[in-house]
Tab-separated table of C-alpha atoms and ligand atoms in Angstrom:
chain	number	residue	atom	x	y	z
A	15	UNK	CA	114.783	125.549	80.489
A	16	UNK	CA	113.412	129.146	80.099
A	17	UNK	CA	109.795	129.698	80.830
A	18	UNK	CA	109.766	131.033	77.400
A	19	UNK	CA	110.771	127.748	75.973
A	20	UNK	CA	107.975	125.606	78.248
A	21	UNK	CA	105.357	128.135	76.823
A	22	UNK	CA	106.419	127.406	73.376
A	23	UNK	CA	106.281	123.313	74.057
A	24	UNK	CA	102.776	124.325	75.317
A	25	UNK	CA	101.650	126.286	72.490
A	26	UNK	CA	103.217	124.197	69.628
A	27	UNK	CA	103.883	120.852	70.700
A	28	UNK	CA	101.598	118.021	70.596
A	29	UNK	CA	102.508	115.356	73.237
A	30	UNK	CA	100.987	111.988	72.976
A	31	UNK	CA	97.222	112.048	73.758
A	32	UNK	CA	96.810	116.028	74.768
A	33	UNK	CA	94.593	118.646	74.237
A	34	UNK	CA	95.495	121.575	72.421
A	35	UNK	CA	93.127	123.690	74.163
A	36	UNK	CA	94.053	122.846	77.934
A	37	UNK	CA	97.523	120.633	77.691
A	38	UNK	CA	98.430	118.956	80.804
A	39	UNK	CA	101.514	120.165	82.468
A	40	UNK	CA	105.011	118.431	81.050
A	41	UNK	CA	108.154	118.177	83.259
A	42	UNK	CA	111.303	119.078	81.503
A	43	UNK	CA	113.726	116.504	81.499
A	44	UNK	CA	117.882	117.078	81.321
A	45	UNK	CA	119.067	113.587	81.618
A	46	UNK	CA	118.754	109.963	82.307
A	47	UNK	CA	120.808	107.700	83.608
A	48	UNK	CA	120.388	103.679	85.049
A	49	UNK	CA	116.988	103.873	86.689
A	50	UNK	CA	116.992	107.557	87.455
A	51	UNK	CA	115.737	110.613	85.636
A	52	UNK	CA	117.097	114.049	85.994
A	53	UNK	CA	114.633	116.823	86.026
A	54	UNK	CA	115.570	120.277	84.628
A	55	UNK	CA	114.582	121.957	88.160
A	56	UNK	CA	117.204	119.599	89.747
A	57	UNK	CA	114.556	116.811	91.114
A	58	UNK	CA	115.626	113.066	90.507
A	59	UNK	CA	112.892	110.596	89.859
A	60	UNK	CA	112.999	106.922	89.884
A	61	UNK	CA	111.674	105.246	86.836
A	62	UNK	CA	108.934	102.944	87.073
A	63	UNK	CA	108.000	103.155	83.303
A	64	UNK	CA	111.110	102.317	81.621
A	65	UNK	CA	109.930	104.682	78.888
A	66	UNK	CA	106.830	102.624	78.055
A	67	UNK	CA	108.091	99.127	78.320
A	68	UNK	CA	111.531	99.963	76.369
A	69	UNK	CA	114.544	100.945	78.284
A	70	UNK	CA	115.144	97.462	79.666
A	71	UNK	CA	118.304	97.861	80.753
A	72	UNK	CA	118.044	101.746	82.057
A	73	UNK	CA	119.279	104.872	80.566
A	74	UNK	CA	122.812	106.018	79.255
A	75	UNK	CA	124.101	102.344	79.067
A	76	UNK	CA	127.646	102.508	78.013
A	77	UNK	CA	127.529	99.273	76.169
A	78	UNK	CA	124.545	100.638	73.949
A	79	UNK	CA	126.007	104.146	73.674
A	80	UNK	CA	129.093	102.533	72.336
A	81	UNK	CA	127.141	100.352	69.724
A	82	UNK	CA	125.848	103.826	68.449
A	83	UNK	CA	129.111	105.565	68.326
A	84	UNK	CA	130.692	102.677	66.540
A	85	UNK	CA	128.019	102.243	64.024
A	86	UNK	CA	127.750	106.228	63.536
A	87	UNK	CA	131.511	106.114	62.429
A	88	UNK	CA	130.598	103.114	59.692
A	89	UNK	CA	127.369	104.703	58.401
A	90	UNK	CA	123.880	106.003	60.268
A	91	UNK	CA	121.741	105.137	57.593
A	92	UNK	CA	121.940	103.624	54.197
A	93	UNK	CA	118.862	102.556	52.068
A	94	UNK	CA	117.767	98.853	52.216
A	95	UNK	CA	116.618	98.431	48.914
A	96	UNK	CA	119.281	96.452	46.791
A	97	UNK	CA	121.413	96.989	49.644
A	98	UNK	CA	122.359	94.903	52.954
A	99	UNK	CA	124.505	95.376	55.886
A	100	UNK	CA	125.909	93.608	59.106
A	101	UNK	CA	123.999	94.853	62.013
A	102	UNK	CA	120.474	94.139	59.833
A	103	UNK	CA	121.760	90.393	59.413
A	104	UNK	CA	123.271	90.195	62.761
A	105	UNK	CA	119.842	91.419	64.084
A	106	UNK	CA	117.910	89.070	61.954
A	107	UNK	CA	120.100	86.007	63.019
A	108	UNK	CA	119.318	86.862	66.523
A	109	UNK	CA	115.499	87.078	66.028
A	110	UNK	CA	115.321	83.767	63.882
A	111	UNK	CA	116.949	82.181	66.956
A	112	UNK	CA	115.280	83.544	69.780
A	113	UNK	CA	111.910	83.603	68.742
A	114	UNK	CA	109.509	80.653	68.700
A	115	UNK	CA	110.193	77.672	66.282
A	116	UNK	CA	109.051	78.164	62.668
A	117	UNK	CA	109.465	81.997	62.514
A	118	UNK	CA	112.315	82.276	59.822
A	119	UNK	CA	111.348	85.216	57.806
A	120	UNK	CA	112.174	88.856	59.056
A	121	UNK	CA	110.839	92.098	58.231
A	122	UNK	CA	112.400	95.216	59.938
A	123	UNK	CA	109.845	97.953	60.560
A	124	UNK	CA	110.196	101.352	61.952
A	125	UNK	CA	108.099	101.086	64.664
A	126	UNK	CA	105.228	98.973	66.643
A	127	UNK	CA	102.305	100.435	64.751
A	128	UNK	CA	104.036	99.932	61.476
A	129	UNK	CA	104.870	96.111	62.579
A	130	UNK	CA	101.064	95.379	63.117
A	131	UNK	CA	100.562	97.074	59.676
A	132	UNK	CA	102.898	94.697	58.088
A	133	UNK	CA	101.392	91.616	59.854
A	134	UNK	CA	97.881	92.470	58.591
A	135	UNK	CA	99.129	93.189	55.190
A	136	UNK	CA	100.840	89.890	55.629
A	137	UNK	CA	98.190	87.851	56.521
A	138	UNK	CA	95.778	89.435	53.534
A	139	UNK	CA	98.431	88.689	51.189
A	140	UNK	CA	98.556	85.092	51.979
A	141	UNK	CA	95.021	84.705	51.598
A	142	UNK	CA	95.138	86.465	48.426
A	143	UNK	CA	97.955	84.510	46.966
A	144	UNK	CA	95.773	81.335	48.016
A	145	UNK	CA	93.129	82.386	46.082
A	146	UNK	CA	90.686	83.262	49.204
A	147	UNK	CA	90.741	87.068	48.582
A	148	UNK	CA	87.814	87.482	50.708
A	149	UNK	CA	89.578	86.697	53.648
A	150	UNK	CA	90.334	90.434	54.431
A	151	UNK	CA	89.397	91.324	57.914
A	152	UNK	CA	90.960	90.307	61.469
A	153	UNK	CA	89.629	89.046	64.613
A	154	UNK	CA	90.854	90.664	67.736
A	155	UNK	CA	90.061	90.873	71.326
A	156	UNK	CA	88.288	93.400	73.316
A	157	UNK	CA	90.861	95.381	75.771
A	158	UNK	CA	93.346	94.975	73.252
A	159	UNK	CA	96.105	97.438	72.010
A	160	UNK	CA	97.847	97.330	68.947
A	161	UNK	CA	98.891	100.870	67.942
A	162	UNK	CA	97.729	104.118	66.891
A	163	UNK	CA	98.239	104.067	62.957
A	164	UNK	CA	94.739	103.619	61.315
A	165	UNK	CA	95.419	99.656	60.476
A	166	UNK	CA	96.566	98.921	64.101
A	167	UNK	CA	94.081	101.426	65.284
A	168	UNK	CA	91.119	99.199	63.738
A	169	UNK	CA	92.306	96.049	65.820
A	170	UNK	CA	92.346	97.992	69.322
A	171	UNK	CA	89.362	97.885	71.760
A	172	UNK	CA	86.549	99.449	69.937
A	173	UNK	CA	85.524	101.700	73.364
A	174	UNK	CA	88.741	102.770	74.226
A	175	UNK	CA	89.988	103.021	70.636
A	176	UNK	CA	87.039	105.298	69.960
A	177	UNK	CA	85.831	103.333	66.934
A	178	UNK	CA	82.680	105.387	66.996
A	179	UNK	CA	84.545	108.438	66.437
A	180	UNK	CA	86.427	107.139	63.209
A	181	UNK	CA	83.686	104.989	62.058
A	182	UNK	CA	84.114	104.763	57.903
A	183	UNK	CA	87.606	105.816	58.237
A	184	UNK	CA	88.921	102.567	59.920
A	185	UNK	CA	88.233	99.224	58.922
A	186	UNK	CA	85.476	97.049	60.619
A	187	UNK	CA	87.069	94.198	62.474
A	188	UNK	CA	85.645	91.078	64.348
A	189	UNK	CA	85.877	91.228	68.199
A	190	UNK	CA	85.386	88.667	70.838
A	191	UNK	CA	85.392	89.182	74.578
A	192	UNK	CA	88.857	89.261	76.478
A	193	UNK	CA	89.746	86.389	78.205
A	194	UNK	CA	88.711	86.585	82.027
A	195	UNK	CA	90.707	83.688	83.592
A	196	UNK	CA	93.372	85.042	85.259
A	197	UNK	CA	97.184	84.049	84.775
A	198	UNK	CA	97.785	82.717	88.026
A	199	UNK	CA	93.721	81.285	88.427
A	200	UNK	CA	91.579	78.531	87.342
A	201	UNK	CA	90.973	78.031	83.575
A	202	UNK	CA	87.813	78.027	82.279
A	203	UNK	CA	87.577	76.559	79.035
A	204	UNK	CA	84.226	78.052	77.816
A	205	UNK	CA	86.021	81.455	77.397
A	206	UNK	CA	86.885	80.062	74.217
A	207	UNK	CA	83.198	79.615	72.861
A	208	UNK	CA	82.885	83.136	71.231
A	209	UNK	CA	86.121	82.816	69.615
A	210	UNK	CA	85.194	79.223	68.043
A	211	UNK	CA	81.431	80.292	67.200
A	212	UNK	CA	83.016	83.581	65.465
A	213	UNK	CA	85.711	81.543	63.277
A	214	UNK	CA	83.220	78.808	62.633
A	215	UNK	CA	80.521	81.442	61.296
A	216	UNK	CA	83.083	83.903	59.775
A	217	UNK	CA	86.440	82.059	58.904
A	218	UNK	CA	85.916	82.852	55.368
A	219	UNK	CA	86.318	86.528	55.972
A	220	UNK	CA	89.102	86.187	58.406
A	221	UNK	CA	92.630	86.439	57.505
A	222	UNK	CA	94.012	85.870	60.888
A	223	UNK	CA	93.354	86.241	64.934
A	224	UNK	CA	95.656	89.122	66.306
A	225	UNK	CA	96.200	89.351	70.005
A	226	UNK	CA	98.594	90.153	72.610
A	227	UNK	CA	99.542	86.990	74.092
A	228	UNK	CA	99.360	86.317	78.246
A	229	UNK	CA	99.377	90.476	78.991
A	230	UNK	CA	96.862	92.890	77.294
A	231	UNK	CA	99.019	95.909	77.855
A	232	UNK	CA	97.648	99.391	77.089
A	233	UNK	CA	94.011	98.246	77.079
A	234	UNK	CA	93.716	97.165	80.850
A	235	UNK	CA	97.185	95.732	82.032
A	236	UNK	CA	95.657	92.246	82.122
A	237	UNK	CA	97.264	89.022	82.643
A	238	UNK	CA	95.223	85.902	81.153
A	239	UNK	CA	95.773	82.118	81.307
A	240	UNK	CA	98.154	80.521	79.115
A	241	UNK	CA	95.621	77.892	78.417
A	242	UNK	CA	93.512	80.305	76.617
A	243	UNK	CA	96.416	81.110	74.341
A	244	UNK	CA	96.747	77.422	73.410
A	245	UNK	CA	93.275	77.270	72.789
A	246	UNK	CA	93.225	79.999	70.665
A	247	UNK	CA	96.177	78.344	68.318
A	248	UNK	CA	94.246	75.331	68.290
A	249	UNK	CA	91.094	77.173	66.747
A	250	UNK	CA	93.228	78.896	64.376
A	251	UNK	CA	94.308	75.637	63.103
A	252	UNK	CA	91.046	74.036	63.185
A	253	UNK	CA	89.572	76.908	61.140
A	254	UNK	CA	92.938	77.549	58.988
A	255	UNK	CA	93.304	81.376	60.240
A	256	UNK	CA	96.710	82.757	60.555
A	257	UNK	CA	97.589	83.857	64.433
A	258	UNK	CA	99.521	87.128	64.716
A	259	UNK	CA	101.167	87.877	68.476
A	260	UNK	CA	101.600	91.002	69.005
A	261	UNK	CA	104.506	90.874	71.497
A	262	UNK	CA	105.833	94.371	71.065
A	263	UNK	CA	105.121	94.992	74.803
A	264	UNK	CA	105.877	91.197	75.998
A	265	UNK	CA	108.956	90.434	73.921
A	266	UNK	CA	112.665	90.245	75.312
A	267	UNK	CA	111.759	89.046	78.632
A	268	UNK	CA	109.229	91.172	80.609
A	269	UNK	CA	106.718	88.694	81.487
A	270	UNK	CA	109.273	86.224	82.771
A	271	UNK	CA	109.596	84.589	79.562
A	272	UNK	CA	111.690	85.638	76.661
A	273	UNK	CA	108.407	85.794	74.677
A	274	UNK	CA	105.366	85.225	76.219
A	275	UNK	CA	104.106	82.805	73.667
A	276	UNK	CA	106.216	80.503	75.431
A	277	UNK	CA	104.234	80.561	78.492
A	278	UNK	CA	101.815	78.475	76.457
A	279	UNK	CA	104.498	76.679	74.454
A	280	UNK	CA	102.906	77.813	70.902
A	281	UNK	CA	104.284	79.404	68.003
A	282	UNK	CA	102.396	82.076	66.147
A	283	UNK	CA	102.020	82.113	62.426
A	284	UNK	CA	103.267	85.838	62.625
A	285	UNK	CA	105.086	87.815	65.276
A	286	UNK	CA	105.479	91.739	66.211
A	287	UNK	CA	108.256	92.877	68.206
A	288	UNK	CA	109.228	96.314	69.152
A	289	UNK	CA	109.344	98.722	72.123
A	290	UNK	CA	112.446	97.087	74.130
A	291	UNK	CA	113.858	95.697	70.634
A	292	UNK	CA	116.352	98.655	71.019
A	293	UNK	CA	116.653	98.789	74.700
A	294	UNK	CA	114.757	102.001	74.638
A	295	UNK	CA	117.229	103.659	72.804
A	296	UNK	CA	115.308	104.583	69.491
A	297	UNK	CA	112.678	103.406	67.559
A	298	UNK	CA	112.782	99.891	65.644
A	299	UNK	CA	110.335	96.647	65.062
A	300	UNK	CA	110.284	93.764	63.714
A	301	UNK	CA	107.748	91.277	62.089
A	302	UNK	CA	108.537	87.742	61.591
A	303	UNK	CA	106.887	85.041	59.484
A	304	UNK	CA	107.098	81.314	58.682
A	305	UNK	CA	108.479	80.141	55.428
A	306	UNK	CA	105.609	78.679	54.376
A	307	UNK	CA	103.664	82.006	54.662
A	308	UNK	CA	106.730	84.117	53.023
A	309	UNK	CA	106.594	81.737	50.143
A	310	UNK	CA	102.965	81.913	49.657
A	311	UNK	CA	103.035	85.717	49.528
A	312	UNK	CA	106.113	85.958	47.307
A	313	UNK	CA	104.319	83.302	44.776
A	314	UNK	CA	100.864	85.532	44.587
A	315	UNK	CA	99.652	88.360	42.296
A	316	UNK	CA	102.209	90.940	43.302
A	317	UNK	CA	105.010	88.532	43.326
A	318	UNK	CA	106.443	90.297	46.617
A	319	UNK	CA	105.148	91.621	49.896
A	320	UNK	CA	104.157	95.195	49.287
A	321	UNK	CA	105.778	97.359	51.823
A	322	UNK	CA	109.207	99.056	52.061
A	323	UNK	CA	109.836	102.233	54.368
A	324	UNK	CA	112.582	104.843	53.374
A	325	UNK	CA	114.360	104.168	57.008
A	326	UNK	CA	113.905	100.642	56.774
A	327	UNK	CA	116.740	98.325	59.102
A	328	UNK	CA	118.346	101.652	59.831
A	329	UNK	CA	121.639	100.471	60.709
A	330	UNK	CA	122.072	102.663	64.063
A	331	UNK	CA	118.783	101.340	65.381
A	332	UNK	CA	119.920	97.727	64.553
A	333	UNK	CA	123.654	98.047	65.949
A	334	UNK	CA	121.712	99.095	69.419
A	335	UNK	CA	119.201	96.296	69.217
A	336	UNK	CA	122.043	93.997	68.819
A	337	UNK	CA	123.873	95.413	71.621
A	338	UNK	CA	120.656	95.241	73.502
A	339	UNK	CA	120.096	92.073	72.702
A	340	UNK	CA	123.556	90.433	73.590
A	341	UNK	CA	123.354	92.245	77.032
A	342	UNK	CA	120.489	90.682	77.793
A	343	UNK	CA	121.289	87.406	76.910
A	344	UNK	CA	124.774	87.671	78.828
A	345	UNK	CA	122.817	88.887	81.858
A	346	UNK	CA	120.648	86.335	84.395
A	347	UNK	CA	117.595	88.184	82.841
A	348	UNK	CA	115.284	85.468	83.725
A	349	UNK	CA	116.486	85.438	87.610
A	350	UNK	CA	115.951	89.171	87.386
A	351	UNK	CA	112.653	89.462	86.102
A	352	UNK	CA	111.315	86.511	88.719
A	353	UNK	CA	113.456	88.754	91.647
A	354	UNK	CA	111.210	91.659	90.478
A	355	UNK	CA	107.955	90.190	90.346
A	356	UNK	CA	108.746	88.964	93.955
A	357	UNK	CA	109.651	92.182	95.064
A	358	UNK	CA	106.717	93.867	92.929
A	359	UNK	CA	104.249	91.923	94.693
A	360	UNK	CA	105.726	92.307	98.178
A	361	UNK	CA	106.183	95.863	97.527
A	362	UNK	CA	102.663	96.569	96.324
A	363	UNK	CA	100.795	94.298	98.594
A	364	UNK	CA	99.575	97.037	101.263
A	365	UNK	CA	97.801	98.887	98.582
A	366	UNK	CA	95.394	96.007	98.365
A	367	UNK	CA	93.863	97.256	101.897
A	368	UNK	CA	93.314	100.677	100.553
A	369	UNK	CA	90.000	101.913	99.743
A	370	UNK	CA	88.951	102.192	96.475
A	371	UNK	CA	91.672	99.580	95.332
A	372	UNK	CA	89.945	96.860	93.080
A	373	UNK	CA	92.883	94.498	92.819
A	374	UNK	CA	96.798	94.248	92.840
A	375	UNK	CA	98.542	92.077	90.373
A	376	UNK	CA	102.045	91.162	89.192
A	377	UNK	CA	103.607	89.139	86.428
A	378	UNK	CA	107.095	89.418	85.543
A	379	UNK	CA	108.597	92.661	85.778
A	380	UNK	CA	105.141	94.498	85.548
A	381	UNK	CA	103.205	95.326	88.765
A	382	UNK	CA	99.737	96.748	88.525
A	383	UNK	CA	97.199	98.354	90.813
A	384	UNK	CA	93.712	98.619	89.604
A	385	UNK	CA	91.503	101.444	90.880
A	386	UNK	CA	87.622	101.372	91.514
A	387	UNK	CA	87.323	104.815	89.453
A	388	UNK	CA	89.727	106.296	86.886
A	389	UNK	CA	92.531	108.791	88.368
A	390	UNK	CA	92.739	112.278	88.076
A	391	UNK	CA	96.058	112.470	86.116
A	392	UNK	CA	96.139	116.186	86.822
A	393	UNK	CA	96.388	115.556	90.569
A	394	UNK	CA	98.150	112.353	90.679
A	395	UNK	CA	100.851	112.760	88.115
A	396	UNK	CA	102.380	116.130	90.199
A	397	UNK	CA	101.911	114.302	93.874
A	398	UNK	CA	104.029	111.475	91.967
A	399	UNK	CA	106.739	113.500	91.041
A	400	UNK	CA	106.843	115.372	93.973
A	401	UNK	CA	107.480	112.314	95.864
A	402	UNK	CA	110.655	111.296	93.270
A	403	UNK	CA	108.857	108.540	91.208
A	404	UNK	CA	108.170	108.392	87.633
A	405	UNK	CA	104.782	106.640	86.872
A	406	UNK	CA	102.506	107.586	84.073
A	407	UNK	CA	98.737	106.085	85.141
A	408	UNK	CA	96.056	105.610	82.822
A	409	UNK	CA	92.009	105.150	83.398
A	410	UNK	CA	91.841	103.318	86.732
A	411	UNK	CA	95.397	101.519	86.310
A	412	UNK	CA	98.641	103.011	88.202
A	413	UNK	CA	101.239	100.484	86.941
A	414	UNK	CA	104.823	99.979	86.614
A	415	UNK	CA	107.456	98.046	84.614
A	416	UNK	CA	110.611	99.264	85.656
A	417	UNK	CA	113.916	98.482	84.062
A	418	UNK	CA	115.761	95.347	84.615
A	419	UNK	CA	118.504	96.728	86.264
A	420	UNK	CA	116.223	98.032	89.023
A	421	UNK	CA	117.597	96.760	92.653
A	422	UNK	CA	115.761	95.460	95.287
A	423	UNK	CA	116.077	98.833	97.544
A	424	UNK	CA	114.759	100.708	94.331
A	425	UNK	CA	112.025	98.917	93.858
A	426	UNK	CA	110.875	98.920	97.634
A	427	UNK	CA	111.466	102.891	97.392
A	428	UNK	CA	109.394	102.572	94.280
A	429	UNK	CA	106.515	100.591	95.541
A	430	UNK	CA	106.407	102.016	98.935
A	431	UNK	CA	106.284	105.627	97.647
A	432	UNK	CA	103.843	104.641	95.113
A	433	UNK	CA	101.732	102.951	97.775
A	434	UNK	CA	101.937	106.316	100.165
A	435	UNK	CA	101.129	108.892	97.385
A	436	UNK	CA	98.216	106.510	96.457
A	437	UNK	CA	96.676	106.545	99.958
A	438	UNK	CA	96.624	110.112	100.159
A	439	UNK	CA	95.590	110.561	96.815
A	440	UNK	CA	92.345	108.125	97.487
A	441	UNK	CA	91.663	109.938	101.081
B	508	LIG	C1	103.131	99.906	71.995
B	508	LIG	C2	102.477	99.051	71.405
B	508	LIG	C3	102.003	98.868	69.891
B	508	LIG	C4	102.874	100.368	69.012
B	508	LIG	O1	104.053	100.060	69.286
B	508	LIG	P1	104.648	101.776	68.505
B	508	LIG	O2	105.768	101.838	68.752
B	508	LIG	O3	104.080	102.828	69.846
B	508	LIG	O4	103.909	102.101	67.466
B	508	LIG	C5	101.367	97.968	69.559
B	508	LIG	N1	101.113	97.049	70.236
B	508	LIG	C6	101.466	96.679	71.563
B	508	LIG	C7	101.094	95.403	72.337
B	508	LIG	C8	102.086	97.952	72.278
B	508	LIG	O5	102.343	97.763	73.481
């Protein structure tokens, strides 16, 4: 890539969460294959990010490539209004069968944020149809992350989500503190008290509780106790509030269960999926709900669910999602994710003794080093790349969620290098 191209990128292209005045450097990628990213300058990076949880089978997978090629020859896209196609039907069959019991109606969306918007609208339309139009707000957890569109933003942590800046432009939602009991630790039932009192006081205004089951991702990489999720399910039932599970990051095996709700053996009323749905190939998401909710919405004033994106159920995206799901189910994914957890635990253990490290924690194929202070990405990122690994730390978190296909030796290399670079950085 020429210097001119890079200068054009810097001057004209907005990367995620970047300044146009002082953009952080970006690394040109030529190709990616398996668990490796090939930079333009010849450097090869071991990928610890799976492109933000998504590329569970690694890059350039022959089966996923073939699914796209085959589907391209039939049709790349066709509108979904008034028409249907086999890839969408096959995908919906997979989702109905695999997701927690009762989630039988599938709305296929373009991205995770849209899946959350759709979930919010379903909840609001449901109560509208039941003659309770006052229920228009949602109750979310602090430290949560649900996406970047304005509706989804209103559900993200109010501080890291910069709600102050957008006051008046985004909806005002209810928030309660995030659970503190860790996944592997002791359960403290009093943590449900704030959720209970908020529901008791405001349930007539609340359409749904939304949360990321078990793992709070981009809002802090926190793993919480399954009993909390069970408790929230029971409170939602008691106060007749819907429960939306945002499994966009956790879905399809990442936490050691196919869906994180399974750790608590609960079914939400509405479920959002995305990220690894297509094995990281392209954007696609889905929002599922129950027969009862779908039929109530459909019997309401609008007579239908009010949403329909132009590229809804894009056949290429559905085809590659089907290939990814089938590949996952054929693999011994659960054993692999359990193995990854063990390798990440032992590999990241040395970071515990580093000065400036607060905690090291692992769950499924997720490894997190939480520091005392935020990292300076402009210093740490180039050091990681120089050492041959791709991670994208944020705030106080240096974390990894590698593709499931990563071998024991590669995980050892990824974790040892991370610990080494971090030790030098913290010194
Ligand atoms: C990434 C993410 C989203 C948003 O998905 P996009 O595809 O980036 O819009 C929503 N919720 C959770 C839990 C996520 O991790």
